mmCIF file of C-alpha atoms in Angstrom:
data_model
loop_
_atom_site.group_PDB
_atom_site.id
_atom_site.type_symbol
_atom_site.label_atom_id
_atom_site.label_comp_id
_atom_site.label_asym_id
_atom_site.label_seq_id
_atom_site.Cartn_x
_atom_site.Cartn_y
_atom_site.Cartn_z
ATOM 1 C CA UNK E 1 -40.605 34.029 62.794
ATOM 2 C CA UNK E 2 -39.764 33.109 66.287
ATOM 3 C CA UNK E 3 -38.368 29.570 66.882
ATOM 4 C CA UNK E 4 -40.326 27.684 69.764
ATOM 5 C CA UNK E 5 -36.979 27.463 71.793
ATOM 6 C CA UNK E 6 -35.108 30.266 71.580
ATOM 7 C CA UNK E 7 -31.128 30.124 72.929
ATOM 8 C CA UNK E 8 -30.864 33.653 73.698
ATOM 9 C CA UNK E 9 -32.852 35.453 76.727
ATOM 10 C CA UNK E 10 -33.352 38.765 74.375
ATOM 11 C CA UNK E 11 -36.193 41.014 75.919
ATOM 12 C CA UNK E 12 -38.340 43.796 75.399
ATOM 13 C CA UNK E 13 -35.708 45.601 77.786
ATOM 14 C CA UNK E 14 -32.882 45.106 75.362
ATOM 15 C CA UNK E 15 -31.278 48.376 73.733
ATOM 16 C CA UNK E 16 -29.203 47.032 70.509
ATOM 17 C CA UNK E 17 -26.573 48.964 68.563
ATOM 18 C CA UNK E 18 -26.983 49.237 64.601
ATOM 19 C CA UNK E 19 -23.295 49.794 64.125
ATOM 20 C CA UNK E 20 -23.122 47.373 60.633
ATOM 21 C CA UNK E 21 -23.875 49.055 56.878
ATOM 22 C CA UNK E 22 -27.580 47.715 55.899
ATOM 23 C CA UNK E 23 -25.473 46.229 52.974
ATOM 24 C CA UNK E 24 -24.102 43.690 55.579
ATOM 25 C CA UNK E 25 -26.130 40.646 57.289
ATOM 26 C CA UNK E 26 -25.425 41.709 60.564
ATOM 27 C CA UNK E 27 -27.699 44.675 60.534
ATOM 28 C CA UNK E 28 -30.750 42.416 60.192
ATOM 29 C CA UNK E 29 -29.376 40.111 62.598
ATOM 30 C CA UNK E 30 -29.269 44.001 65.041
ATOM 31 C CA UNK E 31 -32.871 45.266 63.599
ATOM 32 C CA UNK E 32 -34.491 41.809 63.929
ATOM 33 C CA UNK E 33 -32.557 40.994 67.166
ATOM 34 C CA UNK E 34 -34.600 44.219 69.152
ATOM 35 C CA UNK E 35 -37.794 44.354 66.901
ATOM 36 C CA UNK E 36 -39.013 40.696 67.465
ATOM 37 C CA UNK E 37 -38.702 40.920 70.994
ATOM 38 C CA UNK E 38 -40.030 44.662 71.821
ATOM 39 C CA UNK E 39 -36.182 46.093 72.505
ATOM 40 C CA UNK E 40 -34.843 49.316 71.277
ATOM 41 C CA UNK E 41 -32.692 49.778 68.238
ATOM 42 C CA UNK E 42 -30.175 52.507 68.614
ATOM 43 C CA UNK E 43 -28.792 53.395 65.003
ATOM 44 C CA UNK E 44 -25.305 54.578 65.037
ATOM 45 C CA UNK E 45 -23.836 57.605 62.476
ATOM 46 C CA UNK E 46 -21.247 56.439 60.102
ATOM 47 C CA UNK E 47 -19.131 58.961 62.144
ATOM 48 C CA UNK E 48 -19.240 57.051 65.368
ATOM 49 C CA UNK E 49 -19.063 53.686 63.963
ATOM 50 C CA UNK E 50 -15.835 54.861 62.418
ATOM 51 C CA UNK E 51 -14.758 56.953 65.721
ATOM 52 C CA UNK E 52 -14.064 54.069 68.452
ATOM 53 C CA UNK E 53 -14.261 56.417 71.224
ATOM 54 C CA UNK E 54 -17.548 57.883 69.991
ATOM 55 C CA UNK E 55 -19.278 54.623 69.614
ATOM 56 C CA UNK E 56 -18.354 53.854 73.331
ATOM 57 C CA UNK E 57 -19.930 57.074 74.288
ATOM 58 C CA UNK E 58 -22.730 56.025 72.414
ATOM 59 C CA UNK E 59 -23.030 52.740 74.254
ATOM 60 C CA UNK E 60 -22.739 54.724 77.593
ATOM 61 C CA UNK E 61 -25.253 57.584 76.558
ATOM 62 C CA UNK E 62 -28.095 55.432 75.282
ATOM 63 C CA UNK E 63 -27.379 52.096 78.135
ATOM 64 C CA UNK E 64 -27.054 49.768 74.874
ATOM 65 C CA UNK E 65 -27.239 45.892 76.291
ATOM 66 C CA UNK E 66 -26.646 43.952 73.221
ATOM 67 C CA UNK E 67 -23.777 45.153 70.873
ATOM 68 C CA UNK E 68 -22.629 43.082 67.538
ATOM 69 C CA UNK E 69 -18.984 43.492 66.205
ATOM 70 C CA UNK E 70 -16.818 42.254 64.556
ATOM 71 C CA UNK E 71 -13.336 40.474 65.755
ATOM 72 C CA UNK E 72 -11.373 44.080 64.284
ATOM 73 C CA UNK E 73 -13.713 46.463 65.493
ATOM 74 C CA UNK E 74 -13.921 44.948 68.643
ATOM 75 C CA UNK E 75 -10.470 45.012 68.969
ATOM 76 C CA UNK E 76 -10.231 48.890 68.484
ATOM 77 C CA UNK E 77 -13.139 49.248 71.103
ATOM 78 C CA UNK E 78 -10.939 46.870 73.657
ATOM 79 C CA UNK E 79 -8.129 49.727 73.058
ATOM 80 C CA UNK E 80 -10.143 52.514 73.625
ATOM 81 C CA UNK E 81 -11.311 50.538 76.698
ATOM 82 C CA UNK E 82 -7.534 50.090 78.011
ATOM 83 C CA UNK E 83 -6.893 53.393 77.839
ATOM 84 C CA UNK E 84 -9.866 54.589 80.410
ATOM 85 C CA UNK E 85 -9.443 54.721 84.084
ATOM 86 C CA UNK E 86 -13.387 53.948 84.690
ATOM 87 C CA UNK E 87 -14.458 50.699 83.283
ATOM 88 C CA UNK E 88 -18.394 50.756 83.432
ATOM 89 C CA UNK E 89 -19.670 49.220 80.862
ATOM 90 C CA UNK E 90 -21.047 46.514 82.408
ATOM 91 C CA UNK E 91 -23.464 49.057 84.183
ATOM 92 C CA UNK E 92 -25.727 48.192 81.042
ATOM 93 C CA UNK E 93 -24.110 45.867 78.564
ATOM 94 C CA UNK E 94 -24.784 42.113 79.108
ATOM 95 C CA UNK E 95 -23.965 40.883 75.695
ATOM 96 C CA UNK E 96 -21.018 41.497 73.224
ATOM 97 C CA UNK E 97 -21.988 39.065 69.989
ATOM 98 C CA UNK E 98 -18.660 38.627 67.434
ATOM 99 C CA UNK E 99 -19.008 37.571 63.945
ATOM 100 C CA UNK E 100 -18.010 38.442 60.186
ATOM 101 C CA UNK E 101 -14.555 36.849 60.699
ATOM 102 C CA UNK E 102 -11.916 35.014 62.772
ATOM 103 C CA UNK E 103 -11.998 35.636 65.933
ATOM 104 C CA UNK E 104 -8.554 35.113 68.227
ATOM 105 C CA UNK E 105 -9.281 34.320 71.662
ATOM 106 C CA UNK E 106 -6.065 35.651 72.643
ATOM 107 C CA UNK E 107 -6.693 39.057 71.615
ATOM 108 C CA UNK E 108 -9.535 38.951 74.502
ATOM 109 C CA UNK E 109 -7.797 38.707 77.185
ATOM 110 C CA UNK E 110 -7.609 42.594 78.261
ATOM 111 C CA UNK E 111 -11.086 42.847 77.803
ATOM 112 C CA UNK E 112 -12.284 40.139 80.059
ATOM 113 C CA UNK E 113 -10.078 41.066 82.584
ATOM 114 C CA UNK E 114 -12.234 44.444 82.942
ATOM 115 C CA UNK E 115 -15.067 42.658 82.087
ATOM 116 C CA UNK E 116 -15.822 38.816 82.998
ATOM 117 C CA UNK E 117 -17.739 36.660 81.001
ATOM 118 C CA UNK E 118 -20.169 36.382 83.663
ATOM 119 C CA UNK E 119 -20.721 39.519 83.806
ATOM 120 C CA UNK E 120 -20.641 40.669 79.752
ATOM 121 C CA UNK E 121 -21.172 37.615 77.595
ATOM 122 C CA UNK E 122 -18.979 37.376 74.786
ATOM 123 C CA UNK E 123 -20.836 34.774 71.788
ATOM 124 C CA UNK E 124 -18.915 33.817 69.264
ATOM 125 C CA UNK E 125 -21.020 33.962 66.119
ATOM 126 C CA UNK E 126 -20.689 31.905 62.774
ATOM 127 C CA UNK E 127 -23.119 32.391 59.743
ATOM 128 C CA UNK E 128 -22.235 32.227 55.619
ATOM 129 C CA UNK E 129 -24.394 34.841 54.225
ATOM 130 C CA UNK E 130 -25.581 32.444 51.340
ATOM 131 C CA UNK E 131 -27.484 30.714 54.819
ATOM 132 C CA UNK E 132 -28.074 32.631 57.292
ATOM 133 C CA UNK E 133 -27.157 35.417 59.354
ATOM 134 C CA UNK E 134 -26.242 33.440 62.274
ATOM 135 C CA UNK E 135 -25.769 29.340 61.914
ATOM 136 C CA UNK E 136 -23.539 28.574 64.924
ATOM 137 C CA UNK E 137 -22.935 30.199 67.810
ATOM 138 C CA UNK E 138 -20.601 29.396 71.426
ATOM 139 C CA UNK E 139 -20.508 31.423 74.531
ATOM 140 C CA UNK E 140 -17.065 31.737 75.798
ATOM 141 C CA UNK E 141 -15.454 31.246 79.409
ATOM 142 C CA UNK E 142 -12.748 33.557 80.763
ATOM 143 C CA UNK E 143 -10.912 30.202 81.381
ATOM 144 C CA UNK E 144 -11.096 29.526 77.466
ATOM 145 C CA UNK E 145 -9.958 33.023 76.488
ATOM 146 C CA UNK E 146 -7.032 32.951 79.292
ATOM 147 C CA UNK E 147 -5.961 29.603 77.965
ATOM 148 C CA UNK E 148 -5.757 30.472 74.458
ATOM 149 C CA UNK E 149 -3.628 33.649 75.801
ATOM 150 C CA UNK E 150 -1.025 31.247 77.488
ATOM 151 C CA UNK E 151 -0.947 29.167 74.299
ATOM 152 C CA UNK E 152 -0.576 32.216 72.038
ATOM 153 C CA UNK E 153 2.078 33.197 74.128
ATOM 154 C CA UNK E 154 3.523 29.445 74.612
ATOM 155 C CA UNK E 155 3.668 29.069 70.331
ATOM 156 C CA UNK E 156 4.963 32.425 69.994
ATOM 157 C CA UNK E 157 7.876 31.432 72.212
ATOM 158 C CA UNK E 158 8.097 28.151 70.662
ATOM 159 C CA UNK E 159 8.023 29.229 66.995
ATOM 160 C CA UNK E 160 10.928 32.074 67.851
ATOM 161 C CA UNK E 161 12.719 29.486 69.441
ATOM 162 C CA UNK E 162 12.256 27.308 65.963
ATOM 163 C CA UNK E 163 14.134 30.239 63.861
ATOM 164 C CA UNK E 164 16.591 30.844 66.109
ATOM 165 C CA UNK E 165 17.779 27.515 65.848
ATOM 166 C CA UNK E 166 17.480 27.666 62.015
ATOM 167 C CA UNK E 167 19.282 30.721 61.561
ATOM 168 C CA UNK E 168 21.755 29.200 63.822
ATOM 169 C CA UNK E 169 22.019 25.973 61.707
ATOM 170 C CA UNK E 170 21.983 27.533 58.161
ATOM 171 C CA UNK E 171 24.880 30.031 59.511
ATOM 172 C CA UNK E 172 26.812 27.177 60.946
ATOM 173 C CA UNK E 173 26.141 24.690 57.570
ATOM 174 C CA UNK E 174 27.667 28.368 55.410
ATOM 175 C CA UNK E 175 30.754 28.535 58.050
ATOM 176 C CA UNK E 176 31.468 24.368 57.572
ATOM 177 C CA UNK E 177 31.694 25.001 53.491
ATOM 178 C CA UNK E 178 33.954 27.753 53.596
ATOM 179 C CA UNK E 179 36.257 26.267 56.555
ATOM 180 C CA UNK E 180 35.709 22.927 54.288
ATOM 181 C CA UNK E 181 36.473 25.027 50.989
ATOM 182 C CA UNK E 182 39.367 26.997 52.303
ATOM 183 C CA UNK E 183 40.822 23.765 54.153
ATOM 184 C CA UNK E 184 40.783 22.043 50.994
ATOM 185 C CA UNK E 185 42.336 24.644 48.643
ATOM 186 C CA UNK E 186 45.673 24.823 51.271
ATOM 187 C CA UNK E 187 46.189 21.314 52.397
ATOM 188 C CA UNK E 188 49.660 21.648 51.251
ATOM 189 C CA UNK E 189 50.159 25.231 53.334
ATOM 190 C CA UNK E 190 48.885 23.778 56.910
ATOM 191 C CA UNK E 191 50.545 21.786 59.280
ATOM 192 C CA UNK E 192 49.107 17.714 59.269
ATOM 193 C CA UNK E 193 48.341 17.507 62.592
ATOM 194 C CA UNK E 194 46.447 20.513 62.922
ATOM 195 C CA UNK E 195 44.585 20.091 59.265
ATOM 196 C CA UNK E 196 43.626 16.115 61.280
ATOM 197 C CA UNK E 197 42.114 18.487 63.865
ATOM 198 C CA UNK E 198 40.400 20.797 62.396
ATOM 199 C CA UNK E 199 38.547 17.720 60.172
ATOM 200 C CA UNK E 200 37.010 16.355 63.240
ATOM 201 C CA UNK E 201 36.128 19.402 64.491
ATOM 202 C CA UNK E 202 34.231 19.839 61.105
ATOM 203 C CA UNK E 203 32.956 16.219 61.372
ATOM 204 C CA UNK E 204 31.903 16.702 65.119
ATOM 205 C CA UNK E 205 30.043 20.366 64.000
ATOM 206 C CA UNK E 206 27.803 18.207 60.728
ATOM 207 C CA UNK E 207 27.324 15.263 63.092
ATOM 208 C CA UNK E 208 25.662 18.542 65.487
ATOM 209 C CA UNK E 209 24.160 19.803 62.383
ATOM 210 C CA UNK E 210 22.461 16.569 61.977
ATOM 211 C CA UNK E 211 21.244 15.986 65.350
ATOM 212 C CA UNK E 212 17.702 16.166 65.831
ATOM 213 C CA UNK E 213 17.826 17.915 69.276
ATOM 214 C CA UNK E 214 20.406 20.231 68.767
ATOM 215 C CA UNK E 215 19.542 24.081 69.592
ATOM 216 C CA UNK E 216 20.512 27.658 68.719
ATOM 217 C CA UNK E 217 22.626 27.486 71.761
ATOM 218 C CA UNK E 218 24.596 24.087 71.323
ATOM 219 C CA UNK E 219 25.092 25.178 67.745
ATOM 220 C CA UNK E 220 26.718 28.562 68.375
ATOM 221 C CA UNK E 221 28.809 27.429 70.941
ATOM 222 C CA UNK E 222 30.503 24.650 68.866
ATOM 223 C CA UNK E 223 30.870 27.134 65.669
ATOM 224 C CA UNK E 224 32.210 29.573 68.049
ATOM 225 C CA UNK E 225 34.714 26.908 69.326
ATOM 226 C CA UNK E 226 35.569 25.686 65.467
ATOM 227 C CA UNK E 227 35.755 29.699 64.575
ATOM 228 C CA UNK E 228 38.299 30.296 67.070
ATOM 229 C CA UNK E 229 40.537 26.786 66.141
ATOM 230 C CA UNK E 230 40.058 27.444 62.099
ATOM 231 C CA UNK E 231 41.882 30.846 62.662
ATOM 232 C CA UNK E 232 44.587 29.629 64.667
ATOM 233 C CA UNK E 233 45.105 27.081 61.725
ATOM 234 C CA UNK E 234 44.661 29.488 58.596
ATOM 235 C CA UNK E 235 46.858 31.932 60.573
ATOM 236 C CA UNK E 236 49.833 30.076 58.885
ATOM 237 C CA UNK E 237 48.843 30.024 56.096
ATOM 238 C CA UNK E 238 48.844 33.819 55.856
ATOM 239 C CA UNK E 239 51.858 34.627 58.157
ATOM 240 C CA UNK E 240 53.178 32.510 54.838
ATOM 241 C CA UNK E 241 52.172 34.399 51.964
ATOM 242 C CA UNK E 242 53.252 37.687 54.145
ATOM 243 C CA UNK E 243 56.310 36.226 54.485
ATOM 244 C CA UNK E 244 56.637 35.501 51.019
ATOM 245 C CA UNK E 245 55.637 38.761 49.625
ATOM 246 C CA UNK E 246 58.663 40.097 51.753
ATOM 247 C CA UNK E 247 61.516 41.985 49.888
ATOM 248 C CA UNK E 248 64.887 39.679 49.745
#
């Protein structure tokens, strides 16, 4: 059954690729695809399904137009594709259709850059089996797929940035107990003044802690500042206990 108003322009000129198990939708979506409009269905081997580099020879050998993957597989064949000087593809193919799972704009980047979407469509597919092979579909843009790259990137930076500064605090919250602990247990060994010093340094370092726009940076500075004061402080309390474990 044909619909009246069909989105795609599929033709009797079309070659498709079988490259799905029959035990998966997307081989009737392939068969059905090239049968109901006179095209040509190429049916790959296991072998060359399986063999990246063999399935693009298969796409060059028999001039396939219309190939259906899936966001993984694709992914392999965009490696393969990086690693070739000639990029020629696009000599035949017109149509790369993604479906059976998430698909990551991001991780299209290299392709399109070899390829442009006006050049190669790339359709995003969507379809729960228990429906229909194919419910939804969108045809992407190059300036989609580059923008999701930038964000990818942007997040990735962003979220790094976000543990860094966590690390940073839950090191700096360990190094304010133990200064706290060890201050605390020798009040009576340390000098007033410099006990008074180190406490607002402690203070100053939480009140950091607490801040809601502190970062890696301003943290690790100030514990590195506290470090270097806390040791100049416990210092006499263990030139002390040397000096009492000394023979008389």
């Amino acid at each position: 059954m044909v619909n009246d108003k069909n989105i795609f322009d599929f033709s009797e000129s079309d070659v498709w690729l079988v490259a799905h198990s029959f035990s998966f939708d997307f081989s009737v979506w392939e068969m059905y695809g090239a049968l109901l409009f006179g095209g040509k269905v190429v049916v790959a081997d296991r072998e060359d399904v399986v063999n990246t580099s063999a399935l693009r020879e298969l796409l060059c050998e028999h001039q396939v137009t219309i190939l259906t993957q899936t966001p993984a597989a694709f992914t392999n064949l965009i490696l393969v594709e990086m690693a070739l000087a000639d990029h020629g593809l696009d000599k035949h193919l017109r149509m790369v259709m993604l479906g059976g799972d998430r698909l990551s704009l991001a991780s299209l980047q290299p392709w399109v850059e070899f390829y442009p979407t006006d050049k190669v469509q790339l359709i995003n597919l969507y379809g729960p089996t228990e429906a229909t092979v194919i419910a939804t579909y969108y045809a992407l843009t190059d300036e989609e797929i580059k923008k999701m790259q930038e964000d990818a990137i942007k997040y990735a930076d962003e979220d790094a940035k976000r543990r860094e500064d966590i690390e940073a605090s839950n090191s700096a919250e360990q190094m304010v107990y133990q200064t706290k602990k060890t201050l605390s247990e020798n009040e009576d060994k340390i000098d007033g003044k410099k006990a008074g010093e180190l406490s607002v340094k402690l203070a100053d370092l939480e009140e950091l802690l607490a801040s809601e726009s502190k970062s890696a940076k301003m943290v690790n500075k100030r514990v590195e500042e506290l470090t270097s004061f806390a040791q100049t402080v416990f210092a006499d309390i263990y030139n002390q206990e040397a000096a009492g474990a000394e023979p008389t």
